[in-house]
mmCIF file of C-alpha atoms in Angstrom:
data_model
loop_
_atom_site.group_PDB
_atom_site.id
_atom_site.type_symbol
_atom_site.label_atom_id
_atom_site.label_comp_id
_atom_site.label_asym_id
_atom_site.label_seq_id
_atom_site.Cartn_x
_atom_site.Cartn_y
_atom_site.Cartn_z
ATOM 1 C CA UNK A 4 173.701 -134.206 66.337
ATOM 2 C CA UNK A 5 174.815 -131.006 64.807
ATOM 3 C CA UNK A 6 176.752 -131.361 61.555
ATOM 4 C CA UNK A 7 178.481 -128.375 59.789
ATOM 5 C CA UNK A 8 178.930 -129.080 56.046
ATOM 6 C CA UNK A 9 181.205 -126.739 54.255
ATOM 7 C CA UNK A 10 182.555 -126.611 50.708
ATOM 8 C CA UNK A 11 184.565 -124.211 48.488
ATOM 9 C CA UNK A 12 182.441 -121.863 46.429
ATOM 10 C CA UNK A 13 181.143 -123.033 43.169
ATOM 11 C CA UNK A 14 178.592 -125.511 41.959
ATOM 12 C CA UNK A 15 181.098 -128.145 41.158
ATOM 13 C CA UNK A 16 182.085 -128.381 44.781
ATOM 14 C CA UNK A 17 178.838 -127.598 46.771
ATOM 15 C CA UNK A 18 176.548 -129.644 44.610
ATOM 16 C CA UNK A 19 178.731 -132.975 45.238
ATOM 17 C CA UNK A 20 178.036 -132.802 49.069
ATOM 18 C CA UNK A 21 174.202 -132.134 48.829
ATOM 19 C CA UNK A 22 173.276 -135.829 48.840
ATOM 20 C CA UNK A 23 175.143 -136.562 52.102
ATOM 21 C CA UNK A 24 173.746 -133.428 53.566
ATOM 22 C CA UNK A 25 170.290 -134.613 52.614
ATOM 23 C CA UNK A 26 171.046 -138.019 54.224
ATOM 24 C CA UNK A 27 172.110 -136.474 57.508
ATOM 25 C CA UNK A 28 169.068 -134.330 57.676
ATOM 26 C CA UNK A 29 166.679 -137.137 56.797
ATOM 27 C CA UNK A 30 168.197 -139.093 59.700
ATOM 28 C CA UNK A 31 167.185 -136.364 62.009
ATOM 29 C CA UNK A 32 170.337 -134.397 62.468
ATOM 30 C CA UNK A 33 170.711 -130.642 62.508
ATOM 31 C CA UNK A 34 172.645 -129.655 59.354
ATOM 32 C CA UNK A 35 174.054 -126.154 58.471
ATOM 33 C CA UNK A 36 175.705 -125.685 55.096
ATOM 34 C CA UNK A 37 178.525 -123.114 55.147
ATOM 35 C CA UNK A 38 179.874 -121.641 51.830
ATOM 36 C CA UNK A 39 180.032 -118.589 49.648
ATOM 37 C CA UNK A 40 178.793 -117.524 46.123
ATOM 38 C CA UNK A 41 181.359 -117.201 43.302
ATOM 39 C CA UNK A 42 178.654 -116.652 40.773
ATOM 40 C CA UNK A 43 175.199 -115.159 41.255
ATOM 41 C CA UNK A 44 173.324 -118.539 41.114
ATOM 42 C CA UNK A 45 175.647 -120.385 43.535
ATOM 43 C CA UNK A 46 173.811 -119.655 46.852
ATOM 44 C CA UNK A 47 170.288 -119.735 45.473
ATOM 45 C CA UNK A 48 170.990 -123.128 43.988
ATOM 46 C CA UNK A 49 171.969 -124.657 47.244
ATOM 47 C CA UNK A 50 169.047 -122.992 49.134
ATOM 48 C CA UNK A 51 166.881 -124.391 46.339
ATOM 49 C CA UNK A 52 168.134 -127.933 47.427
ATOM 50 C CA UNK A 53 166.266 -127.555 50.642
ATOM 51 C CA UNK A 54 169.412 -126.891 52.677
ATOM 52 C CA UNK A 55 169.894 -124.226 55.379
ATOM 53 C CA UNK A 56 172.970 -122.132 54.218
ATOM 54 C CA UNK A 57 175.270 -119.865 56.115
ATOM 55 C CA UNK A 58 177.074 -117.291 53.725
ATOM 56 C CA UNK A 59 180.621 -117.082 54.976
ATOM 57 C CA UNK A 60 181.919 -114.464 52.578
ATOM 58 C CA UNK A 61 179.849 -111.825 50.797
ATOM 59 C CA UNK A 62 179.670 -111.334 47.046
ATOM 60 C CA UNK A 63 181.780 -108.241 47.461
ATOM 61 C CA UNK A 64 184.585 -110.003 49.287
ATOM 62 C CA UNK A 65 184.565 -112.753 46.677
ATOM 63 C CA UNK A 66 184.931 -110.112 43.899
ATOM 64 C CA UNK A 67 187.721 -108.565 45.756
ATOM 65 C CA UNK A 68 189.427 -112.000 46.043
ATOM 66 C CA UNK A 69 189.217 -112.420 42.283
ATOM 67 C CA UNK A 70 190.705 -109.049 41.638
ATOM 68 C CA UNK A 71 193.574 -109.861 44.167
ATOM 69 C CA UNK A 72 194.192 -113.203 42.457
ATOM 70 C CA UNK A 73 194.426 -111.521 38.995
ATOM 71 C CA UNK A 74 196.716 -108.954 40.360
ATOM 72 C CA UNK A 75 199.038 -111.702 41.911
ATOM 73 C CA UNK A 76 198.967 -113.503 38.635
ATOM 74 C CA UNK A 77 200.056 -110.350 36.714
ATOM 75 C CA UNK A 78 202.843 -109.599 39.248
ATOM 76 C CA UNK A 79 204.154 -113.087 39.063
ATOM 77 C CA UNK A 80 204.207 -112.963 35.268
ATOM 78 C CA UNK A 81 206.057 -109.562 35.381
ATOM 79 C CA UNK A 82 208.581 -111.044 37.823
ATOM 80 C CA UNK A 83 209.273 -113.876 35.324
ATOM 81 C CA UNK A 84 209.428 -111.769 32.428
ATOM 82 C CA UNK A 85 206.563 -113.412 30.704
ATOM 83 C CA UNK A 86 202.863 -112.454 29.726
ATOM 84 C CA UNK A 87 199.988 -113.535 31.987
ATOM 85 C CA UNK A 88 198.820 -115.786 29.066
ATOM 86 C CA UNK A 89 202.200 -117.609 29.065
ATOM 87 C CA UNK A 90 202.042 -118.032 32.921
ATOM 88 C CA UNK A 91 198.540 -119.412 32.511
ATOM 89 C CA UNK A 92 199.789 -121.874 29.941
ATOM 90 C CA UNK A 93 202.569 -122.879 32.374
ATOM 91 C CA UNK A 94 199.952 -123.543 35.166
ATOM 92 C CA UNK A 95 197.937 -125.549 32.671
ATOM 93 C CA UNK A 96 200.939 -127.633 31.736
ATOM 94 C CA UNK A 97 201.610 -128.373 35.437
ATOM 95 C CA UNK A 98 198.047 -129.550 35.812
ATOM 96 C CA UNK A 99 198.359 -131.529 32.759
ATOM 97 C CA UNK A 100 201.289 -133.503 34.151
ATOM 98 C CA UNK A 101 199.054 -134.453 37.189
ATOM 99 C CA UNK A 102 197.228 -137.048 35.138
ATOM 100 C CA UNK A 103 200.330 -139.254 35.113
ATOM 101 C CA UNK A 104 200.530 -139.243 38.748
ATOM 102 C CA UNK A 105 199.544 -142.809 40.259
ATOM 103 C CA UNK A 106 199.717 -141.829 43.955
ATOM 104 C CA UNK A 107 197.311 -138.852 44.210
ATOM 105 C CA UNK A 108 199.857 -136.129 44.129
ATOM 106 C CA UNK A 109 200.163 -133.368 41.561
ATOM 107 C CA UNK A 110 197.997 -130.911 43.579
ATOM 108 C CA UNK A 111 200.122 -127.716 43.278
ATOM 109 C CA UNK A 112 197.031 -125.841 41.877
ATOM 110 C CA UNK A 113 195.098 -126.675 45.018
ATOM 111 C CA UNK A 114 197.536 -124.489 47.078
ATOM 112 C CA UNK A 115 197.793 -121.889 44.486
ATOM 113 C CA UNK A 116 194.033 -121.329 43.956
ATOM 114 C CA UNK A 117 191.920 -122.911 46.721
ATOM 115 C CA UNK A 118 194.359 -121.803 49.385
ATOM 116 C CA UNK A 119 193.478 -118.305 48.552
ATOM 117 C CA UNK A 120 189.765 -119.003 48.427
ATOM 118 C CA UNK A 121 189.971 -120.946 51.773
ATOM 119 C CA UNK A 122 191.745 -118.044 53.369
ATOM 120 C CA UNK A 123 189.182 -115.527 52.101
ATOM 121 C CA UNK A 124 186.220 -117.436 53.562
ATOM 122 C CA UNK A 125 188.052 -118.595 56.687
ATOM 123 C CA UNK A 126 186.985 -116.007 59.268
ATOM 124 C CA UNK A 127 183.405 -116.152 58.203
ATOM 125 C CA UNK A 128 183.539 -119.923 58.631
ATOM 126 C CA UNK A 129 185.062 -119.660 62.002
ATOM 127 C CA UNK A 130 182.426 -117.134 63.089
ATOM 128 C CA UNK A 131 179.579 -119.494 61.945
ATOM 129 C CA UNK A 132 181.093 -122.574 63.388
ATOM 130 C CA UNK A 133 181.882 -120.794 66.736
ATOM 131 C CA UNK A 134 178.325 -119.599 67.226
ATOM 132 C CA UNK A 135 176.612 -122.820 65.877
ATOM 133 C CA UNK A 136 178.953 -125.280 67.766
ATOM 134 C CA UNK A 137 178.740 -128.387 65.494
ATOM 135 C CA UNK A 138 179.494 -131.903 66.816
ATOM 136 C CA UNK A 139 180.856 -132.860 63.451
ATOM 137 C CA UNK A 140 182.481 -131.020 60.481
ATOM 138 C CA UNK A 141 182.034 -132.536 56.939
ATOM 139 C CA UNK A 142 184.356 -130.630 54.456
ATOM 140 C CA UNK A 143 184.829 -130.807 50.802
ATOM 141 C CA UNK A 144 188.411 -131.449 49.803
ATOM 142 C CA UNK A 145 189.199 -127.889 48.732
ATOM 143 C CA UNK A 146 187.600 -126.040 51.473
ATOM 144 C CA UNK A 147 190.762 -125.689 53.627
ATOM 145 C CA UNK A 148 188.801 -124.147 56.404
ATOM 146 C CA UNK A 149 187.071 -127.293 57.429
ATOM 147 C CA UNK A 150 189.821 -129.073 59.226
ATOM 148 C CA UNK A 151 190.896 -125.856 60.885
ATOM 149 C CA UNK A 152 187.571 -125.176 62.235
ATOM 150 C CA UNK A 153 187.218 -128.866 63.560
ATOM 151 C CA UNK A 154 190.528 -128.547 65.351
ATOM 152 C CA UNK A 155 189.651 -125.241 66.814
ATOM 153 C CA UNK A 156 186.310 -126.558 68.183
ATOM 154 C CA UNK A 157 187.913 -129.991 69.196
ATOM 155 C CA UNK A 158 185.322 -131.917 67.017
ATOM 156 C CA UNK A 159 185.836 -134.752 64.625
ATOM 157 C CA UNK A 160 186.339 -133.849 60.904
ATOM 158 C CA UNK A 161 185.367 -135.816 57.649
ATOM 159 C CA UNK A 162 186.767 -135.025 54.244
ATOM 160 C CA UNK A 163 184.329 -135.273 51.433
ATOM 161 C CA UNK A 164 186.250 -135.620 48.055
ATOM 162 C CA UNK A 165 184.617 -135.186 44.703
ATOM 163 C CA UNK A 166 186.995 -136.891 42.317
ATOM 164 C CA UNK A 167 189.243 -139.722 41.617
ATOM 165 C CA UNK A 168 192.611 -138.994 43.341
ATOM 166 C CA UNK A 169 192.887 -140.728 46.774
ATOM 167 C CA UNK A 170 195.099 -139.914 49.762
ATOM 168 C CA UNK A 171 195.654 -136.852 51.840
ATOM 169 C CA UNK A 172 197.781 -134.883 49.299
ATOM 170 C CA UNK A 173 195.100 -132.344 48.275
ATOM 171 C CA UNK A 174 194.101 -131.653 51.766
ATOM 172 C CA UNK A 175 197.695 -131.296 52.826
ATOM 173 C CA UNK A 176 198.444 -128.909 49.958
ATOM 174 C CA UNK A 177 195.565 -126.530 50.934
ATOM 175 C CA UNK A 178 196.596 -126.863 54.670
ATOM 176 C CA UNK A 179 200.232 -125.762 53.741
ATOM 177 C CA UNK A 180 198.764 -122.818 51.935
ATOM 178 C CA UNK A 181 196.915 -122.059 55.131
ATOM 179 C CA UNK A 182 200.025 -122.312 57.420
ATOM 180 C CA UNK A 183 199.916 -118.610 58.594
ATOM 181 C CA UNK A 184 196.134 -118.987 59.400
ATOM 182 C CA UNK A 185 196.744 -122.049 61.517
ATOM 183 C CA UNK A 186 199.355 -120.204 63.400
ATOM 184 C CA UNK A 187 197.101 -117.181 63.830
ATOM 185 C CA UNK A 188 194.409 -119.459 65.377
ATOM 186 C CA UNK A 189 196.796 -121.391 67.338
ATOM 187 C CA UNK A 190 195.763 -124.879 66.277
ATOM 188 C CA UNK A 191 197.020 -127.805 64.494
ATOM 189 C CA UNK A 192 195.191 -130.518 62.395
ATOM 190 C CA UNK A 193 192.017 -132.159 63.803
ATOM 191 C CA UNK A 194 192.721 -134.883 66.536
ATOM 192 C CA UNK A 195 190.020 -137.122 64.889
ATOM 193 C CA UNK A 196 189.796 -137.128 61.110
ATOM 194 C CA UNK A 197 188.609 -139.555 58.367
ATOM 195 C CA UNK A 198 187.693 -139.431 54.714
ATOM 196 C CA UNK A 199 185.136 -140.543 52.273
ATOM 197 C CA UNK A 200 185.833 -142.230 48.855
ATOM 198 C CA UNK A 201 183.342 -141.582 46.097
ATOM 199 C CA UNK A 202 185.435 -143.081 43.249
ATOM 200 C CA UNK A 203 184.592 -146.316 41.552
ATOM 201 C CA UNK A 204 187.398 -148.700 42.661
ATOM 202 C CA UNK A 205 188.362 -149.551 39.185
ATOM 203 C CA UNK A 206 189.074 -145.987 38.427
ATOM 204 C CA UNK A 207 190.757 -144.698 41.570
ATOM 205 C CA UNK A 208 194.013 -142.977 41.470
ATOM 206 C CA UNK A 209 196.179 -144.370 44.383
ATOM 207 C CA UNK A 210 195.568 -147.056 46.950
ATOM 208 C CA UNK A 211 192.517 -147.522 49.083
ATOM 209 C CA UNK A 212 191.786 -144.594 51.347
ATOM 210 C CA UNK A 213 188.707 -143.666 53.292
ATOM 211 C CA UNK A 214 185.202 -144.864 53.578
ATOM 212 C CA UNK A 215 183.625 -146.002 50.243
ATOM 213 C CA UNK A 216 180.354 -144.041 49.462
ATOM 214 C CA UNK A 217 178.119 -144.171 46.314
ATOM 215 C CA UNK A 218 178.283 -140.948 44.345
ATOM 216 C CA UNK A 219 174.666 -139.810 43.999
ATOM 217 C CA UNK A 220 174.436 -136.949 41.485
ATOM 218 C CA UNK A 221 172.953 -133.635 42.401
ATOM 219 C CA UNK A 222 172.887 -131.083 39.662
ATOM 220 C CA UNK A 223 170.348 -128.553 40.855
ATOM 221 C CA UNK A 224 166.664 -128.322 39.975
ATOM 222 C CA UNK A 225 165.161 -127.035 36.752
ATOM 223 C CA UNK A 226 162.363 -127.573 34.228
ATOM 224 C CA UNK A 227 162.419 -130.275 31.744
ATOM 225 C CA UNK A 228 160.984 -129.399 28.470
ATOM 226 C CA UNK A 229 158.806 -131.742 26.378
ATOM 227 C CA UNK A 230 161.628 -132.254 23.876
ATOM 228 C CA UNK A 231 163.575 -134.084 26.602
ATOM 229 C CA UNK A 232 161.275 -136.992 26.499
ATOM 230 C CA UNK A 233 160.305 -137.048 22.819
ATOM 231 C CA UNK A 234 161.302 -140.060 20.848
ATOM 232 C CA UNK A 235 164.418 -139.835 19.012
ATOM 233 C CA UNK A 236 165.402 -140.911 15.494
ATOM 234 C CA UNK A 237 169.226 -140.959 16.066
ATOM 235 C CA UNK A 238 171.741 -140.732 18.983
ATOM 236 C CA UNK A 239 171.663 -137.687 21.194
ATOM 237 C CA UNK A 240 174.949 -136.183 22.771
ATOM 238 C CA UNK A 241 175.008 -133.787 25.590
ATOM 239 C CA UNK A 242 177.582 -131.086 25.731
ATOM 240 C CA UNK A 243 178.489 -129.083 28.732
ATOM 241 C CA UNK A 244 181.463 -126.887 29.821
ATOM 242 C CA UNK A 245 180.437 -126.462 33.290
ATOM 243 C CA UNK A 246 180.445 -123.002 35.038
ATOM 244 C CA UNK A 247 184.148 -122.134 35.241
ATOM 245 C CA UNK A 248 185.346 -122.441 31.595
ATOM 246 C CA UNK A 249 182.646 -120.019 30.085
ATOM 247 C CA UNK A 250 183.512 -117.443 32.791
ATOM 248 C CA UNK A 251 187.130 -117.679 31.752
ATOM 249 C CA UNK A 252 186.034 -117.129 28.058
ATOM 250 C CA UNK A 253 186.765 -120.554 26.687
ATOM 251 C CA UNK A 254 185.812 -121.118 23.080
ATOM 252 C CA UNK A 255 185.263 -124.832 23.426
ATOM 253 C CA UNK A 256 181.626 -124.691 22.369
ATOM 254 C CA UNK A 257 182.708 -123.338 18.927
ATOM 255 C CA UNK A 258 185.063 -126.272 18.147
ATOM 256 C CA UNK A 259 182.314 -128.724 19.278
ATOM 257 C CA UNK A 260 179.618 -127.108 17.184
ATOM 258 C CA UNK A 261 181.860 -127.086 14.100
ATOM 259 C CA UNK A 262 182.548 -130.677 14.457
ATOM 260 C CA UNK A 263 178.868 -131.781 15.361
ATOM 261 C CA UNK A 264 177.771 -130.263 12.068
ATOM 262 C CA UNK A 265 179.663 -133.209 10.404
ATOM 263 C CA UNK A 266 178.252 -135.771 12.766
ATOM 264 C CA UNK A 267 175.240 -138.108 12.243
ATOM 265 C CA UNK A 268 173.917 -137.376 15.785
ATOM 266 C CA UNK A 269 171.910 -134.713 17.557
ATOM 267 C CA UNK A 270 173.633 -132.516 20.051
ATOM 268 C CA UNK A 271 172.280 -130.458 23.122
ATOM 269 C CA UNK A 272 174.342 -127.636 24.438
ATOM 270 C CA UNK A 273 173.734 -126.600 28.024
ATOM 271 C CA UNK A 274 174.796 -122.965 27.378
ATOM 272 C CA UNK A 275 173.223 -119.710 28.595
ATOM 273 C CA UNK A 276 171.855 -117.092 26.418
ATOM 274 C CA UNK A 277 175.138 -115.108 26.152
ATOM 275 C CA UNK A 278 177.074 -118.036 25.007
ATOM 276 C CA UNK A 279 174.480 -119.020 22.529
ATOM 277 C CA UNK A 280 174.480 -115.557 21.113
ATOM 278 C CA UNK A 281 178.247 -115.719 20.602
ATOM 279 C CA UNK A 282 177.908 -119.003 18.818
ATOM 280 C CA UNK A 283 175.463 -117.473 16.087
ATOM 281 C CA UNK A 284 173.160 -119.672 14.204
ATOM 282 C CA UNK A 285 173.418 -123.373 15.054
ATOM 283 C CA UNK A 286 173.518 -126.404 12.636
ATOM 284 C CA UNK A 287 170.064 -128.172 12.308
ATOM 285 C CA UNK A 288 171.339 -131.088 14.516
ATOM 286 C CA UNK A 289 172.439 -128.825 17.368
ATOM 287 C CA UNK A 290 170.095 -127.552 20.113
ATOM 288 C CA UNK A 291 170.961 -124.857 22.632
ATOM 289 C CA UNK A 292 168.859 -125.436 25.716
ATOM 290 C CA UNK A 293 170.208 -123.304 28.506
ATOM 291 C CA UNK A 294 170.280 -124.866 31.914
ATOM 292 C CA UNK A 295 168.936 -128.414 32.384
ATOM 293 C CA UNK A 296 169.847 -130.613 35.445
ATOM 294 C CA UNK A 297 172.451 -132.896 33.873
ATOM 295 C CA UNK A 298 171.302 -136.063 35.477
ATOM 296 C CA UNK A 299 167.870 -135.681 33.861
ATOM 297 C CA UNK A 300 169.482 -134.665 30.543
ATOM 298 C CA UNK A 301 171.700 -137.674 30.447
ATOM 299 C CA UNK A 302 168.820 -140.045 30.880
ATOM 300 C CA UNK A 303 167.701 -139.119 27.287
ATOM 301 C CA UNK A 304 171.329 -139.238 25.826
ATOM 302 C CA UNK A 305 173.625 -141.784 24.286
ATOM 303 C CA UNK A 306 176.810 -139.985 25.400
ATOM 304 C CA UNK A 307 178.138 -136.727 26.645
ATOM 305 C CA UNK A 308 181.063 -134.290 25.873
ATOM 306 C CA UNK A 309 182.335 -132.201 28.620
ATOM 307 C CA UNK A 310 185.245 -130.379 30.102
ATOM 308 C CA UNK A 311 186.180 -132.919 32.819
ATOM 309 C CA UNK A 312 184.777 -131.315 35.928
ATOM 310 C CA UNK A 313 184.472 -133.844 38.603
ATOM 311 C CA UNK A 314 180.771 -133.701 39.242
ATOM 312 C CA UNK A 315 180.125 -133.750 35.558
ATOM 313 C CA UNK A 316 182.322 -136.858 35.087
ATOM 314 C CA UNK A 317 181.019 -138.642 37.978
ATOM 315 C CA UNK A 318 177.386 -137.918 36.843
ATOM 316 C CA UNK A 319 178.201 -139.312 33.613
ATOM 317 C CA UNK A 320 179.580 -142.563 35.153
ATOM 318 C CA UNK A 321 176.405 -142.850 37.265
ATOM 319 C CA UNK A 322 174.380 -142.563 33.963
ATOM 320 C CA UNK A 323 176.522 -145.388 32.311
ATOM 321 C CA UNK A 324 177.423 -143.289 29.311
ATOM 322 C CA UNK A 325 180.406 -143.112 27.225
ATOM 323 C CA UNK A 326 181.973 -139.685 27.601
ATOM 324 C CA UNK A 327 184.550 -137.497 25.714
ATOM 325 C CA UNK A 328 186.457 -135.367 28.108
ATOM 326 C CA UNK A 329 188.118 -132.268 26.789
ATOM 327 C CA UNK A 330 190.238 -130.961 29.805
ATOM 328 C CA UNK A 331 191.339 -127.449 30.266
ATOM 329 C CA UNK A 332 192.503 -126.714 33.800
ATOM 330 C CA UNK A 333 193.053 -128.058 37.219
ATOM 331 C CA UNK A 334 192.020 -131.821 37.955
ATOM 332 C CA UNK A 335 190.227 -132.087 34.643
ATOM 333 C CA UNK A 336 193.416 -133.727 33.308
ATOM 334 C CA UNK A 337 193.245 -136.256 36.182
ATOM 335 C CA UNK A 338 189.642 -137.014 35.560
ATOM 336 C CA UNK A 339 190.169 -137.361 31.659
ATOM 337 C CA UNK A 340 192.917 -139.705 32.157
ATOM 338 C CA UNK A 341 190.903 -141.700 34.642
ATOM 339 C CA UNK A 342 188.096 -142.032 32.088
ATOM 340 C CA UNK A 343 190.514 -142.920 29.266
ATOM 341 C CA UNK A 344 192.377 -145.556 31.273
ATOM 342 C CA UNK A 345 189.231 -147.381 32.368
ATOM 343 C CA UNK A 346 188.004 -147.473 28.730
ATOM 344 C CA UNK A 347 184.648 -145.887 29.381
ATOM 345 C CA UNK A 348 185.319 -142.936 27.416
ATOM 346 C CA UNK A 349 187.875 -140.812 25.445
ATOM 347 C CA UNK A 350 190.195 -138.012 26.357
ATOM 348 C CA UNK A 351 190.166 -135.264 23.564
ATOM 349 C CA UNK A 352 192.833 -132.991 24.967
ATOM 350 C CA UNK A 353 194.121 -131.802 21.675
ATOM 351 C CA UNK A 354 190.716 -131.584 20.000
ATOM 352 C CA UNK A 355 192.293 -132.573 16.538
ATOM 353 C CA UNK A 356 189.503 -134.989 15.559
ATOM 354 C CA UNK A 357 186.324 -134.124 17.350
ATOM 355 C CA UNK A 358 184.193 -135.502 14.680
ATOM 356 C CA UNK A 359 185.942 -138.924 14.660
ATOM 357 C CA UNK A 360 185.705 -138.831 18.596
ATOM 358 C CA UNK A 361 181.961 -138.295 18.419
ATOM 359 C CA UNK A 362 181.450 -141.136 15.964
ATOM 360 C CA UNK A 363 183.289 -143.481 18.345
ATOM 361 C CA UNK A 364 181.135 -142.216 21.272
ATOM 362 C CA UNK A 365 177.991 -143.471 19.640
ATOM 363 C CA UNK A 366 179.397 -146.376 17.664
ATOM 364 C CA UNK A 367 181.938 -148.031 19.898
ATOM 365 C CA UNK A 368 180.296 -150.891 21.896
ATOM 366 C CA UNK A 369 183.442 -151.310 24.036
ATOM 367 C CA UNK A 370 183.145 -147.853 25.382
ATOM 368 C CA UNK A 371 179.483 -148.334 26.201
ATOM 369 C CA UNK A 372 180.175 -151.739 27.884
ATOM 370 C CA UNK A 373 182.786 -150.264 30.144
ATOM 371 C CA UNK A 374 180.597 -147.411 31.066
ATOM 372 C CA UNK A 375 177.749 -149.704 32.119
ATOM 373 C CA UNK A 376 180.211 -151.618 34.032
ATOM 374 C CA UNK A 377 181.383 -148.686 36.053
ATOM 375 C CA UNK A 378 177.694 -147.748 36.692
ATOM 376 C CA UNK A 379 177.078 -151.233 38.117
ATOM 377 C CA UNK A 380 180.096 -150.848 40.179
ATOM 378 C CA UNK A 381 178.948 -147.599 41.719
ATOM 379 C CA UNK A 382 175.715 -149.009 42.669
ATOM 380 C CA UNK A 383 177.417 -151.599 44.827
ATOM 381 C CA UNK A 384 179.020 -148.939 47.253
ATOM 382 C CA UNK A 385 177.268 -147.905 50.456
ATOM 383 C CA UNK A 386 174.555 -145.157 49.950
ATOM 384 C CA UNK A 387 174.881 -141.668 51.524
ATOM 385 C CA UNK A 388 172.204 -142.729 54.033
ATOM 386 C CA UNK A 389 174.383 -145.733 55.044
ATOM 387 C CA UNK A 390 177.407 -143.525 55.262
ATOM 388 C CA UNK A 391 175.713 -140.918 57.186
ATOM 389 C CA UNK A 392 174.745 -143.349 59.944
ATOM 390 C CA UNK A 393 178.184 -144.703 59.981
ATOM 391 C CA UNK A 394 179.801 -141.392 60.352
ATOM 392 C CA UNK A 395 177.465 -140.266 63.184
ATOM 393 C CA UNK A 396 178.238 -143.466 64.969
ATOM 394 C CA UNK A 397 181.907 -142.761 64.676
ATOM 395 C CA UNK A 398 181.692 -139.225 65.814
ATOM 396 C CA UNK A 399 179.636 -140.156 68.804
ATOM 397 C CA UNK A 400 181.958 -142.915 70.094
ATOM 398 C CA UNK A 401 185.193 -142.139 71.981
ATOM 399 C CA UNK A 402 188.324 -142.542 70.028
ATOM 400 C CA UNK A 403 189.711 -145.426 72.295
ATOM 401 C CA UNK A 404 186.702 -147.489 71.755
ATOM 402 C CA UNK A 405 186.185 -147.490 67.874
ATOM 403 C CA UNK A 406 187.552 -145.642 64.871
ATOM 404 C CA UNK A 407 186.765 -145.455 61.325
ATOM 405 C CA UNK A 408 189.693 -146.473 59.085
ATOM 406 C CA UNK A 409 191.029 -143.870 56.893
#
């Protein structure tokens, strides 16, 4: 079978779909991964995973998209009589409210941001799909072109979510933003569609929806220094802000470093050279290490502090570590609330007592017990290999004979 896997540009979206891509390929199916590069290292990282990649939008087109999005934001702010910074704060407040939603709604940012990204990559995706003629399309939730392409080719579609919110609301929000594109191509939604569910059942936002699948972390490849395996005299806490926040100029590392200096633990910052240079001299208990695959790093750690990206949050859950989530944008607030509600970590939204939060991370047995419970829960879910087999059987069987519940 030919399977087209497509994801929105960015490591947080593409990396989460790699394990299922591997499983499909290992089962003998032809797999093509269609995406674009938001940052210089995005496409090489996917190619480095041993995946055949089709670039559906050039770096120049992605740069033009960023410029257009900034211009639209500036124009919206002018029309409202406020500054771009004030408008950004309003958008963040809207995303913050999403953490209180129990039915999977609260996806306004999906249509505002990912609708535009999906539109910018759509024609390239259609061209690749039309030439390659897949039998099945697997799409990451925020890649709105996935279901459109499946409908255009008349093949089944599978949504691959990466976070905690269940239900069709996010996909529907992006599709609504692409209404003009659906009309241009003369199609509706796919006739056959199902969804996966990678969320631990005890942490899900919303009722059961889709096929459960174990989240298997993929964080890219990299070299592990000797220090990673050295014996430790006290707890080690990993710190990462992902790829988006540093690009936006977040100063979150500065706050963390200041609090770390007052904490009886060692800290590892996964920051690049530019970010480390901006921080200046680090306290003796803080190491700047550049990029290290997060899964490998967490095996040597007692806890993690991060921004709340879905892939980072799920990788920490897979490691069974307490986590402090400091959300800034988008679904990070949903993720932070899911962690706090389950009791396997803390939400440090206001950042008022980071040193106190750090002490709880390494000293609160309740957090550690809950984190290990979630890890055990994840291990009971069907593997990507089992799920790949089930999806292929579903896609190969006429709809009137069998169907996968979603």
